[in-house]
């Protein structure tokens, strides 16, 4: 198996395409060489060591269905995960005008000075008195470059 993996780098594209047909039983994709090499290397190892467990395949199928369902419903913005919140219990610390502000992440929001808040942006607004992007204010997100 190791010799087959090592040989991939020296093979020509037509040779890689023949190997693809042998190992996959289908026409190779029209991707670049690196992609085809990596997929062939995976397939060689899969045949030598066995594929994914049945449980793993079922879990991946369930995750794919969940993603398809959320994309169809439009529940995720711009294809990103809906929840970017740090793990519950995390303390976010930010110094503002000489005062150290500490926010605790909760399962369902945030806490600042003993009061619950639904979002980091609402905490940042309470601290500063102006509108802020909460993750940006607390350093969880970098500022966009090239803004007009």
Coordinates of N, CA, C and O in Angstrom, one line a residue, residues 16-124:
X16 N -3.2 8.6 -13.6 CA -4.0 8.8 -12.4 C -5.5 8.6 -12.8 O -6.3 8.0 -12.0
X17 N -5.9 9.0 -14.0 CA -7.3 8.9 -14.4 C -7.6 7.4 -14.6 O -8.7 6.9 -14.2
X18 N -6.7 6.6 -15.1 CA -6.9 5.1 -15.2 C -7.1 4.5 -13.9 O -8.0 3.7 -13.6
X19 N -6.2 4.9 -12.9 CA -6.3 4.4 -11.6 C -7.6 4.8 -10.9 O -8.2 4.0 -10.2
X20 N -8.1 6.0 -11.2 CA -9.3 6.4 -10.6 C -10.5 5.5 -11.1 O -11.3 5.1 -10.3
X21 N -10.5 5.2 -12.4 CA -11.5 4.4 -13.0 C -11.4 3.0 -12.3 O -12.5 2.4 -12.1
X22 N -10.2 2.5 -12.1 CA -10.1 1.1 -11.5 C -10.6 1.1 -10.0 O -11.3 0.2 -9.6
X23 N -10.2 2.2 -9.3 CA -10.6 2.2 -7.8 C -12.0 2.7 -7.5 O -12.6 2.3 -6.5
X24 N -12.5 3.6 -8.4 CA -13.8 4.1 -8.1 C -14.9 3.6 -9.0 O -16.1 3.8 -8.8
X25 N -14.5 3.0 -10.2 CA -15.5 2.5 -11.1 C -16.3 3.6 -11.8 O -17.5 3.4 -12.2
X26 N -15.8 4.8 -11.9 CA -16.4 5.9 -12.5 C -15.4 6.8 -13.2 O -14.2 6.6 -13.0
X27 N -15.9 7.8 -13.9 CA -15.0 8.7 -14.6 C -14.4 9.7 -13.5 O -15.1 10.1 -12.6
X28 N -13.1 10.0 -13.6 CA -12.5 11.0 -12.7 C -13.1 12.4 -12.8 O -13.5 12.8 -13.9
X29 N -13.1 13.1 -11.7 CA -13.6 14.5 -11.7 C -12.7 15.4 -12.5 O -11.5 15.0 -12.7
X30 N -13.2 16.5 -12.9 CA -12.3 17.4 -13.7 C -11.7 18.4 -12.7 O -11.8 19.6 -12.9
X31 N -11.1 17.9 -11.7 CA -10.4 18.8 -10.7 C -8.9 18.8 -11.0 O -8.4 18.0 -11.8
X32 N -8.2 19.5 -10.2 CA -6.7 19.6 -10.4 C -6.0 18.3 -9.9 O -6.6 17.5 -9.2
X33 N -4.8 18.2 -10.2 CA -4.0 17.0 -9.9 C -4.0 16.7 -8.4 O -4.1 15.6 -8.0
X34 N -3.8 17.7 -7.6 CA -3.7 17.5 -6.2 C -5.0 16.9 -5.6 O -4.9 16.0 -4.7
X35 N -6.1 17.4 -6.1 CA -7.4 16.8 -5.6 C -7.5 15.3 -6.0 O -7.8 14.5 -5.2
X36 N -7.2 15.0 -7.2 CA -7.3 13.6 -7.7 C -6.3 12.7 -6.9 O -6.6 11.6 -6.4
X37 N -5.1 13.2 -6.7 CA -4.1 12.4 -5.9 C -4.6 12.2 -4.5 O -4.5 11.1 -4.0
X38 N -5.1 13.2 -3.9 CA -5.5 13.1 -2.5 C -6.7 12.1 -2.4 O -6.8 11.3 -1.4
X39 N -7.6 12.2 -3.3 CA -8.8 11.3 -3.3 C -8.4 9.8 -3.6 O -8.9 8.9 -3.0
X40 N -7.4 9.7 -4.5 CA -6.9 8.3 -4.7 C -6.1 7.8 -3.5 O -6.3 6.6 -3.2
X41 N -5.3 8.6 -2.9 CA -4.6 8.2 -1.7 C -5.6 7.7 -0.6 O -5.4 6.7 0.1
X42 N -6.7 8.5 -0.4 CA -7.7 8.1 0.6 C -8.3 6.8 0.2 O -8.5 5.9 1.0
X43 N -8.7 6.6 -1.1 CA -9.3 5.4 -1.5 C -8.4 4.1 -1.3 O -8.8 3.1 -0.9
X44 N -7.1 4.3 -1.6 CA -6.1 3.2 -1.4 C -6.1 2.8 0.0 O -6.1 1.6 0.4
X45 N -6.1 3.8 0.9 CA -6.0 3.5 2.3 C -7.4 2.9 2.8 O -7.4 2.0 3.7
X46 N -8.4 3.4 2.3 CA -9.8 2.9 2.6 C -9.9 1.4 2.3 O -10.4 0.6 3.0
X47 N -9.4 1.0 1.1 CA -9.4 -0.3 0.7 C -8.5 -1.2 1.5 O -8.8 -2.4 1.8
X48 N -7.4 -0.6 2.0 CA -6.4 -1.4 2.8 C -6.9 -1.6 4.2 O -6.7 -2.6 4.8
X49 N -7.4 -0.5 4.8 CA -7.7 -0.5 6.2 C -9.2 -0.6 6.5 O -9.6 -0.7 7.7
X50 N -10.0 -0.4 5.5 CA -11.5 -0.4 5.7 C -12.0 1.0 5.8 O -11.2 1.9 6.0
X51 N -13.3 1.2 5.5 CA -13.8 2.5 5.4 C -14.3 3.0 6.8 O -14.0 2.4 7.8
X52 N -15.2 4.0 6.8 CA -15.8 4.5 8.0 C -16.7 3.5 8.6 O -17.4 2.7 7.9
X53 N -16.8 3.5 9.9 CA -17.8 2.7 10.6 C -19.2 3.1 10.2 O -19.5 4.2 9.8
X54 N -20.1 2.1 10.3 CA -21.5 2.3 10.0 C -22.1 3.5 10.8 O -22.8 4.3 10.3
X55 N -21.7 3.5 12.1 CA -22.2 4.6 13.0 C -21.7 6.0 12.5 O -22.4 7.0 12.6
X56 N -20.5 6.0 12.1 CA -19.9 7.3 11.6 C -20.6 7.7 10.3 O -21.0 8.9 10.2
X57 N -20.9 6.8 9.4 CA -21.6 7.1 8.2 C -23.0 7.6 8.5 O -23.5 8.6 7.9
X58 N -23.7 7.0 9.5 CA -25.0 7.4 9.8 C -25.0 8.8 10.4 O -25.8 9.7 10.1
X59 N -24.0 9.1 11.3 CA -23.9 10.4 11.9 C -23.6 11.5 10.8 O -24.2 12.6 10.9
X60 N -22.7 11.2 9.9 CA -22.4 12.1 8.8 C -23.7 12.4 8.0 O -24.0 13.5 7.6
X61 N -24.4 11.3 7.7 CA -25.7 11.5 6.9 C -26.7 12.4 7.6 O -27.3 13.2 7.0
X62 N -26.8 12.2 8.9 CA -27.7 13.0 9.8 C -27.3 14.4 9.8 O -28.1 15.4 9.6
X63 N -26.0 14.7 9.9 CA -25.5 16.1 9.9 C -25.7 16.7 8.5 O -26.1 17.9 8.5
X64 N -25.5 16.0 7.4 CA -25.8 16.5 6.1 C -27.2 16.9 5.9 O -27.6 17.9 5.4
X65 N -28.1 16.0 6.4 CA -29.5 16.3 6.4 C -29.9 17.5 7.2 O -30.7 18.3 6.7
X66 N -29.3 17.7 8.4 CA -29.5 18.9 9.2 C -29.1 20.1 8.4 O -29.8 21.2 8.4
X67 N -27.9 20.1 7.8 CA -27.4 21.2 7.0 C -28.3 21.5 5.9 O -28.6 22.7 5.6
X68 N -28.8 20.5 5.2 CA -29.7 20.7 4.0 C -31.0 21.4 4.5 O -31.5 22.3 3.9
X69 N -31.5 20.9 5.7 CA -32.8 21.4 6.2 C -32.6 22.9 6.6 O -33.5 23.7 6.3
X70 N -31.5 23.2 7.3 CA -31.3 24.6 7.7 C -31.1 25.5 6.5 O -31.5 26.6 6.5
X71 N -30.4 25.0 5.5 CA -30.2 25.8 4.3 C -31.5 26.0 3.5 O -31.8 27.1 3.0
X72 N -32.4 25.0 3.5 CA -33.7 25.1 2.8 C -34.6 26.1 3.6 O -35.4 26.8 3.0
X73 N -34.5 26.1 4.9 CA -35.3 27.0 5.7 C -34.8 28.4 5.8 O -35.5 29.3 6.3
X74 N -33.5 28.6 5.4 CA -32.9 29.9 5.5 C -32.5 30.3 6.9 O -32.3 31.5 7.2
X75 N -32.4 29.3 7.8 CA -32.1 29.6 9.2 C -30.7 30.0 9.5 O -30.4 30.7 10.5
X76 N -29.7 29.7 8.6 CA -28.4 30.1 8.8 C -28.0 31.2 7.9 O -28.3 31.2 6.7
X77 N -27.4 32.3 8.4 CA -27.0 33.4 7.6 C -25.7 33.2 6.9 O -24.7 32.8 7.5
X78 N -25.7 33.4 5.6 CA -24.5 33.4 4.8 C -23.8 32.0 4.9 O -22.5 32.0 4.9
X79 N -24.5 31.0 5.2 CA -23.9 29.6 5.3 C -23.1 29.4 6.6 O -22.4 28.4 6.7
X80 N -23.1 30.3 7.5 CA -22.4 30.2 8.7 C -23.2 29.6 9.8 O -24.4 29.6 9.8
X81 N -22.6 29.1 10.8 CA -23.3 28.5 11.9 C -24.0 29.6 12.6 O -23.6 30.7 12.7
X82 N -25.2 29.3 13.2 CA -26.0 30.3 13.8 C -25.4 30.7 15.1 O -25.5 31.9 15.5
X83 N -24.8 29.8 15.9 CA -24.4 30.1 17.2 C -22.9 30.2 17.3 O -22.2 29.2 17.2
X84 N -22.3 31.4 17.4 CA -20.9 31.6 17.5 C -20.5 31.8 18.9 O -19.3 32.2 19.2
X85 N -21.4 31.7 19.9 CA -21.1 32.0 21.3 C -20.0 31.1 21.9 O -20.0 29.9 21.6
X86 N -19.1 31.6 22.7 CA -18.1 30.8 23.4 C -18.8 29.8 24.3 O -20.0 30.0 24.6
X87 N -18.1 28.9 24.8 CA -18.6 27.9 25.7 C -19.2 28.5 27.0 O -18.6 29.5 27.5
X88 N -20.3 28.1 27.5 CA -20.9 28.6 28.7 C -19.9 28.5 29.9 O -19.2 27.5 30.0
X89 N -19.8 29.6 30.6 CA -18.8 29.7 31.7 C -17.6 30.5 31.4 O -16.9 30.9 32.2
X90 N -17.4 30.8 30.1 CA -16.3 31.6 29.6 C -16.5 33.0 30.1 O -17.6 33.5 30.1
X91 N -15.4 33.6 30.6 CA -15.4 35.0 31.0 C -14.7 35.8 30.0 O -13.6 35.6 29.7
X92 N -15.4 36.9 29.5 CA -14.9 37.8 28.5 C -14.5 39.1 29.3 O -15.3 39.6 30.0
X93 N -13.3 39.5 29.1 CA -12.8 40.7 29.9 C -12.4 41.7 28.9 O -11.6 41.5 27.9
X94 N -12.8 43.0 29.1 CA -12.5 44.1 28.2 C -12.3 45.3 29.1 O -13.2 45.6 30.0
X95 N -11.3 46.0 28.9 CA -11.1 47.3 29.6 C -11.7 48.4 28.8 O -11.5 48.5 27.6
X96 N -12.6 49.2 29.5 CA -13.3 50.3 28.8 C -13.2 51.5 29.7 O -13.7 51.5 30.8
X97 N -12.5 52.5 29.2 CA -12.3 53.8 29.9 C -11.8 53.6 31.3 O -12.3 54.1 32.3
X98 N -10.8 52.7 31.4 CA -10.1 52.5 32.6 C -10.8 51.5 33.6 O -10.3 51.2 34.7
X99 N -11.9 50.9 33.2 CA -12.6 50.0 34.0 C -12.6 48.6 33.4 O -12.9 48.5 32.2
X100 N -12.3 47.6 34.1 CA -12.3 46.2 33.6 C -13.7 45.7 33.6 O -14.3 45.6 34.7
X101 N -14.3 45.4 32.5 CA -15.6 44.9 32.4 C -15.5 43.4 32.1 O -14.8 42.9 31.3
X102 N -16.3 42.6 32.9 CA -16.3 41.2 32.9 C -17.7 40.7 32.5 O -18.6 41.0 33.2
X103 N -17.7 39.9 31.4 CA -19.0 39.3 31.0 C -18.9 37.8 31.1 O -17.9 37.2 30.6
X104 N -19.9 37.1 31.6 CA -19.9 35.7 31.7 C -20.8 35.1 30.6 O -22.0 35.6 30.5
X105 N -20.4 34.1 29.9 CA -21.2 33.5 28.9 C -22.1 32.4 29.5 O -21.6 31.6 30.3
X106 N -23.4 32.5 29.3 CA -24.4 31.6 29.8 C -24.8 30.7 28.7 O -24.6 30.9 27.5
X107 N -25.6 29.6 29.1 CA -26.1 28.7 28.1 C -27.1 29.4 27.1 O -27.1 29.1 25.9
X108 N -27.8 30.4 27.6 CA -28.8 31.1 26.8 C -28.6 32.6 26.7 O -29.5 33.4 26.4
X109 N -27.4 33.1 26.9 CA -27.1 34.5 26.7 C -25.8 34.9 27.4 O -24.8 34.1 27.5
X110 N -25.8 36.1 28.1 CA -24.6 36.6 28.7 C -25.0 37.3 30.0 O -26.2 37.7 30.2
X111 N -24.1 37.4 30.9 CA -24.4 38.1 32.2 C -23.3 39.2 32.4 O -22.1 38.9 32.3
X112 N -23.7 40.4 32.7 CA -22.8 41.5 33.0 C -23.4 42.2 34.2 O -24.6 42.6 34.2
X113 N -22.6 42.4 35.2 CA -23.0 43.1 36.5 C -24.2 42.5 37.0 O -25.1 43.2 37.5
X114 N -24.3 41.1 37.0 CA -25.5 40.4 37.6 C -26.7 40.4 36.8 O -27.8 39.9 37.2
X115 N -26.7 41.1 35.6 CA -27.9 41.2 34.8 C -27.8 40.3 33.5 O -26.7 40.3 32.9
X116 N -28.8 39.6 33.1 CA -28.8 38.8 31.9 C -28.9 39.7 30.6 O -29.7 40.7 30.6
X117 N -28.3 39.3 29.6 CA -28.4 39.9 28.3 C -28.5 38.9 27.2 O -27.9 37.8 27.3
X118 N -29.3 39.1 26.2 CA -29.5 38.2 25.1 C -28.3 38.1 24.1 O -28.0 37.1 23.5
X119 N -27.5 39.2 24.0 CA -26.4 39.2 23.0 C -25.2 40.0 23.6 O -25.4 40.8 24.4
X120 N -24.1 39.7 23.0 CA -22.9 40.5 23.4 C -23.0 42.0 22.9 O -22.5 42.9 23.6
X121 N -23.7 42.2 21.8 CA -23.9 43.6 21.3 C -24.7 44.4 22.3 O -24.5 45.6 22.5
X122 N -25.7 43.7 23.0 CA -26.5 44.5 24.0 C -25.7 44.8 25.2 O -25.8 45.8 25.8
X123 N -24.7 43.9 25.6 CA -23.8 44.2 26.7 C -22.9 45.3 26.3 O -22.7 46.2 27.1
X124 N -22.3 45.3 25.1 CA -21.4 46.3 24.7 C -22.1 47.7 24.6 O -21.6 48.7 25.0

